[in-house]
Every structure is written in C-alpha cells, then in structure tokens.
Amino acid sequence: MNDELVRLVDKLAAEHSLSVDEYEALVTGYSPDLAAELAARAVTVRQSIYGRDVFVRGLIEISNFCRNNCLYCGIRRGNKNVDRYRLTEDEIFECADEGYSLGFRTFVLQGGEDAYFTDEVMCRIVAGIKSRHPDCAVTLSLGERSRDSYRRMREAGADRYLLRHETADGAHYARLHPAEMSYENRIGCLYTLRELGYQVGCGFMVGSPYQTAKNLAADLKFIESFKPEMCGIGPFIPHHDTPFRDFSPGTLEMTCYLLSIIRLIIPPVLLPATTALGTIDPRGRERGILAGANVVMPNLSPTSVRKKYELYDNKICTGEESAQCRGCLDARMESIGYKIVVDRGDAAGFKK
Ligand code: SAH
C-alpha cells in the first residue's frame, strides 16, 4: 500500500477530517488493500459505538407521483410508462401496524413530490402513526418542501428527514437535474430541517453520470462540515426509461469504500446498507455492513405497489411480503455475525 495513502487513513481515523485535496487523493487512490484497511478501521469504530447491532427501518413508499424530472430517476414526471399510485391513509397505517408487529420501531415514509400529500394530509398521517405507536420514530423522505411545511410536519411528530443532497458540486447538480431545480434550494432545505430540530440525513449516489473524484471529495467535505445524523449512499443504477439509461452503474467496491470513509468522518452516523447496494450485488448489503454501515431499510410497502416504485432497474424485494423481507434480512445479518435489533435506533449521542 502507498505510504502517503496510509498516512491519510491514519489522519482521517484520528482527526475525522481531511482537506478536499486529501479526500480526492483517497478516492483516486482506491485499491482493494486500502479498502480492506479502511473497512477494518470503520468496523472497529462502529463496533465501539453500536456493537454488532444493526438498526432496521421500515420503508413505506407512499406515492410514485412526482412533479420533478430528475434525469436519473425512474419515477420522474416525464416517464409516461410509470403506472402511478398513491397509498391511502389507511393503507399507510396498515403498513405501519404490520411493521410494528414485525419489530420495526422506525418508519420511513418516502415518495415522489406528490401534491396530494399536502401539509394537512401529511400531519394527519404523521400524528396518526405516532399516536398508534408512540415508541416509534417517524422519518420523512418527501423531497423539497417549504420551511412552513417542514415545521408543521415536525410539530405533528416527525422525528427525522432524509433528503440526499445528491452532489455537493453545483455544476454536477445541474447535469443531474432539469434547470427548474436548484442546488442552493436543496442544500437550503437541509439546513432548514436541521434548524427545525429534525435528525437529518443527506447523501448521494455513487457513480452517478459525470461524477468525478473531485465531486466525491466535495461530497465528503460537505458531509464532514454538515455532520448529518444519517447518510444514505448507494450506487447509481440506470433506469431504462430515463435519459441516463445508457450510463454504467456505480460499483459495489467504491460504495463500500466510501461507506468506510464516511464512518471514519462521523463515527456515530447512521449509515444504511441500501437496497441499491443489494441490487448490484446479491450480498451487497452484507458487504456494506462489513464496510461500516449499521442500518438496513427493508420494504414495508404493500406488495401490490412495490414494482411501481421503480427508481432504477431490477430493484430487489419487489415480490416478497414484509414478513419475508424481515426474515431474509435477519438471516443475512446473522450470516455475518450481526443482529437486527428492535429499537428506534437513534444516533448515539443525539438527544431525543
Ligand atoms: N423524492 C424524494 C425521495 C427520492 S428517492 C427526494 O427527493 O428526496 C430516494 C433517493 O433514491 C434519491 O435521493 C436518489 O439519490 C436515489 N435514486 C433515484 N434514482 C436512482 C437511480 N437510478 N439509481 C440509484 N439511486 C437512485
């Protein structure tokens, strides 16, 4: 292994910070040996905080209607081949009830930016879940909304919000999104959510079209300075009905490498081994945990809609019942010596 790169790993582990140029050197200096070294350190750090516990989040995909036209996303407004659906309030409550009985204590409501889900409707859903299951956390992942909307949903009981920044480089952001979307607004939303007292998650796709090592270095520096409680990263996977259909997917190796680096930047961060990682490799989620991740997010959506929430091609777990997904992940985690726990799974050191 290159001494200079090992020195950077030492520095990152000790100081949880590198310069942008150093992050770039680490990204371009990828080698299987260096990845193994980073993973070993990331696992040690994760183990010292969370042991061998893996937190589980029940993902409920509430709608695939979306007003946005992100170039990478299968449910973009411009995709006329999507069979659009939205869950009713009762269907959402049923998913949460079923999840609760399966041991989930966090529910993530994710969807496209669907005007049907007004503040009033969302507040009713959030409050409804919290009153049925007061010991659970509710996480929202509904894209960009106004400060007032975020505030109202927070007051209704929402605990966390996932909004991937997608890329920390404005020029790269503009190549992934249509002109009507803005990098500044996306980042502004993250700071607003933080101010309102949400536990906030940012994140990005690994290997998205036009992404450079410099872009990834900027992502890592942004994560270092924003210090999110959660960070979602997964490989970009092309969807056949999008402008990015012919781009190559991101790799398992680079995703795991970046997971390890992010663990060292923010030791207590909640880091999922994502469904996209499980999609590009049959043991991708296990590999993610072994690189330093500590969260998995199985699907709790009704089986009837799962295929319709297709952000990218070949998404896994679209045929299974929720209980099967839960059992499958239990077995996968057990196979590598980890254990899914029944717990809200707040970030260590974060006040409730
Ligand atoms: N509308 C919400 C939820 C978006 S879907 C929002 O704007 O936040 C959640 C994440 O899936 C996105 O943030 C994006 O990073 C990821 N995603 C979308 N298309 C993808 C693709 N083709 N491959 C991999 N990940 C994708």
XYZ file of C-alpha atoms and ligand atoms in Angstrom:
378
model
C 0.000 0.000 0.000
C 1.106 3.527 -0.797
C 2.531 5.139 2.387
C 1.050 8.507 1.663
C -2.434 6.982 1.414
C -1.974 5.025 4.632
C -0.959 8.277 6.281
C -4.226 9.833 5.083
C -6.194 6.932 6.544
C -4.386 7.396 9.882
C -5.120 11.086 9.831
C -8.778 10.543 8.956
C -9.197 7.996 11.756
C -7.541 10.318 14.287
C -8.966 13.684 13.247
C -12.202 12.810 11.378
C -11.257 15.412 8.841
C -9.183 15.791 5.674
C -8.780 18.600 3.154
C -10.727 18.368 -0.101
C -7.493 17.522 -1.932
C -6.759 14.759 0.557
C -10.231 13.293 0.114
C -9.673 13.364 -3.621
C -6.334 11.561 -3.225
C -8.061 8.903 -1.145
C -10.812 8.445 -3.741
C -8.420 8.200 -6.705
C -6.044 6.024 -4.669
C -8.619 3.227 -4.299
C -7.103 -0.254 -4.127
C -8.532 -3.453 -2.677
C -5.847 -3.393 0.047
C -6.597 0.160 1.047
C -10.330 -0.618 1.017
C -9.713 -3.547 3.375
C -7.676 -1.321 5.686
C -10.384 1.368 5.731
C -13.124 -1.208 6.294
C -11.257 -2.749 9.247
C -10.948 0.648 10.887
C -14.528 1.608 10.112
C -15.807 -1.648 11.619
C -13.747 -1.124 14.778
C -15.145 2.392 15.201
C -18.717 1.264 14.505
C -18.360 -1.691 16.857
C -17.126 0.549 19.692
C -20.342 2.585 19.468
C -23.021 0.142 18.287
C -21.517 -3.287 18.890
C -22.876 -5.804 16.399
C -26.350 -4.289 16.402
C -27.926 -3.357 13.111
C -30.874 -0.949 13.125
C -33.800 -1.594 10.874
C -36.141 0.949 9.237
C -39.425 0.023 7.626
C -39.680 1.792 4.298
C -43.199 2.706 3.166
C -43.272 4.032 -0.401
C -46.343 6.231 -0.190
C -46.545 7.555 -3.758
C -44.776 7.393 -7.102
C -46.378 10.585 -8.429
C -43.656 13.210 -8.772
C -43.625 16.792 -10.010
C -39.865 16.622 -10.573
C -37.951 15.362 -13.566
C -34.573 14.282 -12.144
C -32.651 12.752 -15.038
C -31.614 9.609 -13.139
C -34.903 8.665 -11.539
C -37.360 6.111 -12.889
C -40.431 7.850 -11.426
C -39.569 11.232 -12.968
C -42.527 13.240 -14.196
C -41.526 12.727 -17.827
C -41.694 8.933 -17.664
C -45.050 8.154 -19.230
C -44.636 4.407 -18.716
C -44.986 4.562 -14.939
C -48.170 3.110 -13.510
C -48.804 5.807 -10.902
C -50.211 5.036 -7.458
C -50.567 6.606 -4.066
C -51.363 4.818 -0.817
C -54.412 5.853 1.198
C -54.026 6.966 4.796
C -55.464 3.668 5.953
C -53.055 1.671 3.798
C -50.155 3.601 5.318
C -51.432 2.906 8.848
C -51.820 -0.772 7.993
C -48.213 -0.951 6.756
C -47.032 0.658 9.991
C -49.159 -1.685 12.125
C -47.793 -4.702 10.325
C -44.268 -3.314 10.648
C -44.758 -2.747 14.344
C -45.717 -6.362 14.889
C -42.619 -7.409 12.916
C -40.396 -5.442 15.324
C -39.904 -2.193 13.422
C -39.636 0.930 15.595
C -38.859 3.409 12.826
C -40.982 4.037 9.764
C -39.688 5.911 6.756
C -42.387 7.458 4.584
C -40.847 8.056 1.187
C -42.339 9.240 -2.050
C -42.112 11.412 -5.099
C -43.094 15.056 -4.662
C -46.824 14.451 -4.882
C -49.086 17.488 -4.405
C -51.809 15.230 -2.990
C -49.783 14.906 0.212
C -50.430 18.434 1.461
C -49.245 19.543 4.878
C -52.664 18.816 6.268
C -52.679 15.248 4.946
C -49.078 14.605 5.995
C -49.621 15.977 9.503
C -52.619 13.684 9.897
C -50.568 10.675 8.775
C -47.571 11.509 10.982
C -49.749 12.182 14.023
C -51.746 9.026 13.308
C -48.661 6.818 13.281
C -47.264 8.490 16.405
C -50.494 8.029 18.320
C -50.763 4.353 17.351
C -47.099 3.693 18.049
C -45.742 6.308 20.491
C -42.493 4.395 20.927
C -41.644 4.675 17.231
C -39.724 7.257 15.227
C -41.225 8.644 12.027
C -38.821 9.594 9.263
C -39.955 11.506 6.205
C -38.345 11.455 2.770
C -40.616 13.554 0.609
C -38.186 15.863 -1.129
C -38.123 19.643 -1.065
C -40.920 21.468 0.744
C -41.270 24.894 2.334
C -39.937 25.758 5.776
C -43.508 26.110 6.966
C -44.346 22.633 5.700
C -41.294 21.079 7.376
C -42.205 22.947 10.578
C -45.793 21.732 10.595
C -44.798 18.105 9.999
C -42.192 18.374 12.741
C -44.854 19.723 15.112
C -47.106 16.831 14.127
C -44.395 14.500 15.432
C -41.951 13.724 12.597
C -38.516 12.953 14.070
C -36.195 12.633 11.109
C -35.901 13.682 7.478
C -33.905 12.116 4.669
C -33.009 14.401 1.794
C -29.973 13.340 -0.157
C -28.002 16.335 -1.345
C -27.248 14.194 -4.470
C -23.952 16.002 -5.165
C -22.132 18.812 -3.375
C -20.999 20.399 -6.635
C -23.424 22.899 -8.173
C -22.266 22.269 -11.753
C -22.619 18.500 -11.316
C -26.041 19.020 -9.710
C -27.111 20.911 -12.839
C -26.170 17.940 -15.044
C -28.317 15.557 -12.982
C -31.387 17.773 -12.727
C -33.507 19.949 -15.006
C -32.975 23.706 -14.894
C -36.010 24.310 -12.685
C -34.337 22.510 -9.773
C -31.588 24.197 -7.812
C -28.650 23.011 -5.797
C -28.981 26.020 -3.485
C -32.560 25.158 -2.628
C -31.700 21.523 -1.897
C -28.864 22.476 0.465
C -31.021 25.206 1.989
C -33.676 22.597 2.795
C -31.107 20.518 4.689
C -30.145 23.468 6.886
C -33.802 24.355 7.450
C -34.567 20.801 8.541
C -31.654 20.890 10.943
C -32.827 24.210 12.437
C -36.292 22.782 12.970
C -34.874 20.019 15.151
C -35.095 17.080 12.771
C -32.396 14.439 12.769
C -31.255 14.956 9.207
C -29.896 12.612 6.553
C -28.072 13.711 3.411
C -26.352 11.513 0.838
C -25.569 10.855 -2.799
C -25.359 8.206 -5.494
C -22.006 6.579 -6.138
C -21.060 6.546 -9.821
C -23.795 8.916 -10.947
C -23.315 10.187 -14.523
C -20.479 12.733 -14.923
C -19.341 12.228 -11.301
C -15.599 12.844 -10.823
C -13.239 12.136 -7.926
C -13.340 15.887 -7.235
C -17.118 15.713 -6.912
C -16.850 12.839 -4.434
C -14.231 14.781 -2.468
C -16.688 17.694 -2.301
C -19.403 15.287 -1.091
C -17.128 14.014 1.680
C -16.173 17.550 2.712
C -19.838 18.554 2.759
C -20.661 15.567 4.948
C -17.769 16.457 7.254
C -18.994 20.018 7.678
C -22.757 19.360 7.785
C -22.390 16.423 10.168
C -25.678 14.686 9.356
C -27.136 12.201 11.826
C -27.753 9.880 8.850
C -26.124 9.460 5.469
C -27.625 7.484 2.586
C -25.311 6.425 -0.193
C -25.858 3.763 -2.806
C -24.713 3.018 -6.326
C -26.379 4.810 -9.220
C -28.273 2.211 -11.267
C -29.662 3.162 -14.677
C -33.396 3.014 -15.311
C -34.401 2.066 -18.844
C -36.952 4.873 -19.249
C -34.675 7.780 -18.270
C -32.150 9.904 -20.198
C -29.405 8.111 -18.238
C -30.403 4.639 -19.463
C -27.047 4.016 -21.156
C -24.742 5.021 -18.296
C -22.924 2.369 -16.268
C -23.952 1.672 -12.698
C -21.810 2.601 -9.704
C -19.756 -0.195 -8.187
C -20.023 -2.231 -5.024
C -16.333 -1.614 -4.310
C -16.454 2.184 -4.489
C -19.702 2.314 -2.490
C -18.208 0.206 0.311
C -15.000 2.245 0.234
C -16.986 5.459 0.677
C -19.113 3.910 3.446
C -15.902 3.198 5.377
C -14.623 6.739 4.854
C -17.943 8.264 5.993
C -17.931 6.072 9.123
C -14.488 7.481 9.981
C -15.596 11.070 9.320
C -18.628 10.798 11.655
C -18.211 7.804 13.984
C -21.827 7.702 15.299
C -23.501 8.353 11.911
C -26.442 6.129 10.962
C -25.345 4.590 7.705
C -27.623 2.298 5.694
C -26.521 -0.573 3.512
C -29.065 0.405 0.858
C -31.410 -1.554 -1.372
C -29.468 -0.252 -4.379
C -26.335 -1.874 -2.950
C -28.280 -5.116 -2.572
C -29.441 -4.740 -6.165
C -25.993 -4.510 -7.793
C -24.666 -7.460 -5.804
C -26.529 -10.371 -4.194
C -24.551 -9.844 -0.989
C -24.232 -6.086 -1.328
C -25.988 -5.261 1.932
C -23.827 -7.689 3.893
C -20.758 -6.156 2.255
C -22.000 -2.706 3.227
C -22.317 -3.705 6.880
C -18.834 -5.220 6.747
C -17.548 -1.883 5.408
C -19.027 0.084 8.340
C -22.754 0.547 7.678
C -25.190 -0.113 10.568
C -28.699 0.260 9.167
C -30.880 -1.722 6.759
C -34.156 -0.482 5.321
C -36.421 -3.284 4.173
C -39.571 -2.572 2.281
C -42.913 -2.458 4.123
C -44.962 -1.212 1.179
C -47.928 -3.331 0.078
C -46.654 -5.965 -2.362
C -49.129 -4.682 -4.973
C -47.254 -1.365 -5.411
C -43.639 -2.376 -4.949
C -42.819 -2.871 -8.614
C -44.297 0.526 -9.381
C -41.867 2.372 -7.117
C -39.061 1.695 -9.538
C -36.350 4.327 -9.188
C -33.886 2.090 -11.073
C -33.942 -1.227 -12.924
C -34.077 -4.645 -11.237
C -34.806 -3.338 -7.742
C -34.783 -6.285 -5.315
C -37.504 -7.396 -2.884
C -40.443 -6.333 -5.026
C -42.146 -9.716 -4.815
C -41.849 -10.510 -1.126
C -44.204 -9.900 1.757
C -42.934 -7.619 4.517
C -42.505 -10.506 6.922
C -40.412 -12.382 4.362
C -38.163 -9.334 3.874
C -37.706 -9.046 7.603
C -36.854 -12.743 7.957
C -34.499 -12.668 4.986
C -32.555 -9.727 6.408
C -32.388 -11.323 9.868
C -30.758 -14.350 8.264
C -28.402 -12.254 6.140
C -27.192 -10.259 9.151
C -26.834 -13.377 11.241
C -24.735 -14.980 8.487
C -22.069 -12.306 9.019
C -22.297 -12.245 12.829
C -24.600 -9.226 13.209
C -28.047 -8.865 14.725
C -31.047 -6.736 13.816
C -32.430 -5.112 16.969
C -35.926 -3.957 17.930
C -35.112 -0.322 18.665
C -35.837 3.192 17.384
C -32.127 3.325 16.630
C -31.315 6.967 17.276
C -27.772 8.132 16.539
C -25.579 7.704 19.620
C -25.147 10.964 21.487
C -28.140 12.624 19.826
C -30.652 13.975 22.318
C -34.259 12.853 21.801
N -38.496 12.491 -3.643
C -37.626 12.199 -2.522
C -37.198 10.762 -2.496
C -36.300 10.428 -3.651
S -35.976 8.725 -3.895
C -36.468 13.152 -2.540
O -36.379 13.970 -3.452
O -35.653 13.110 -1.650
C -34.586 8.493 -2.846
C -33.220 8.502 -3.494
O -33.102 7.485 -4.479
C -32.839 9.751 -4.247
O -32.449 10.769 -3.368
C -31.709 9.269 -5.154
O -30.426 9.531 -4.587
C -31.958 7.759 -5.235
N -32.161 7.346 -6.642
C -33.015 7.860 -7.546
N -32.816 7.302 -8.758
C -31.815 6.420 -8.619
C -31.122 5.548 -9.515
N -31.418 5.495 -10.813
N -30.139 4.760 -9.012
C -29.827 4.795 -7.709
N -30.417 5.623 -6.825
C -31.405 6.423 -7.270
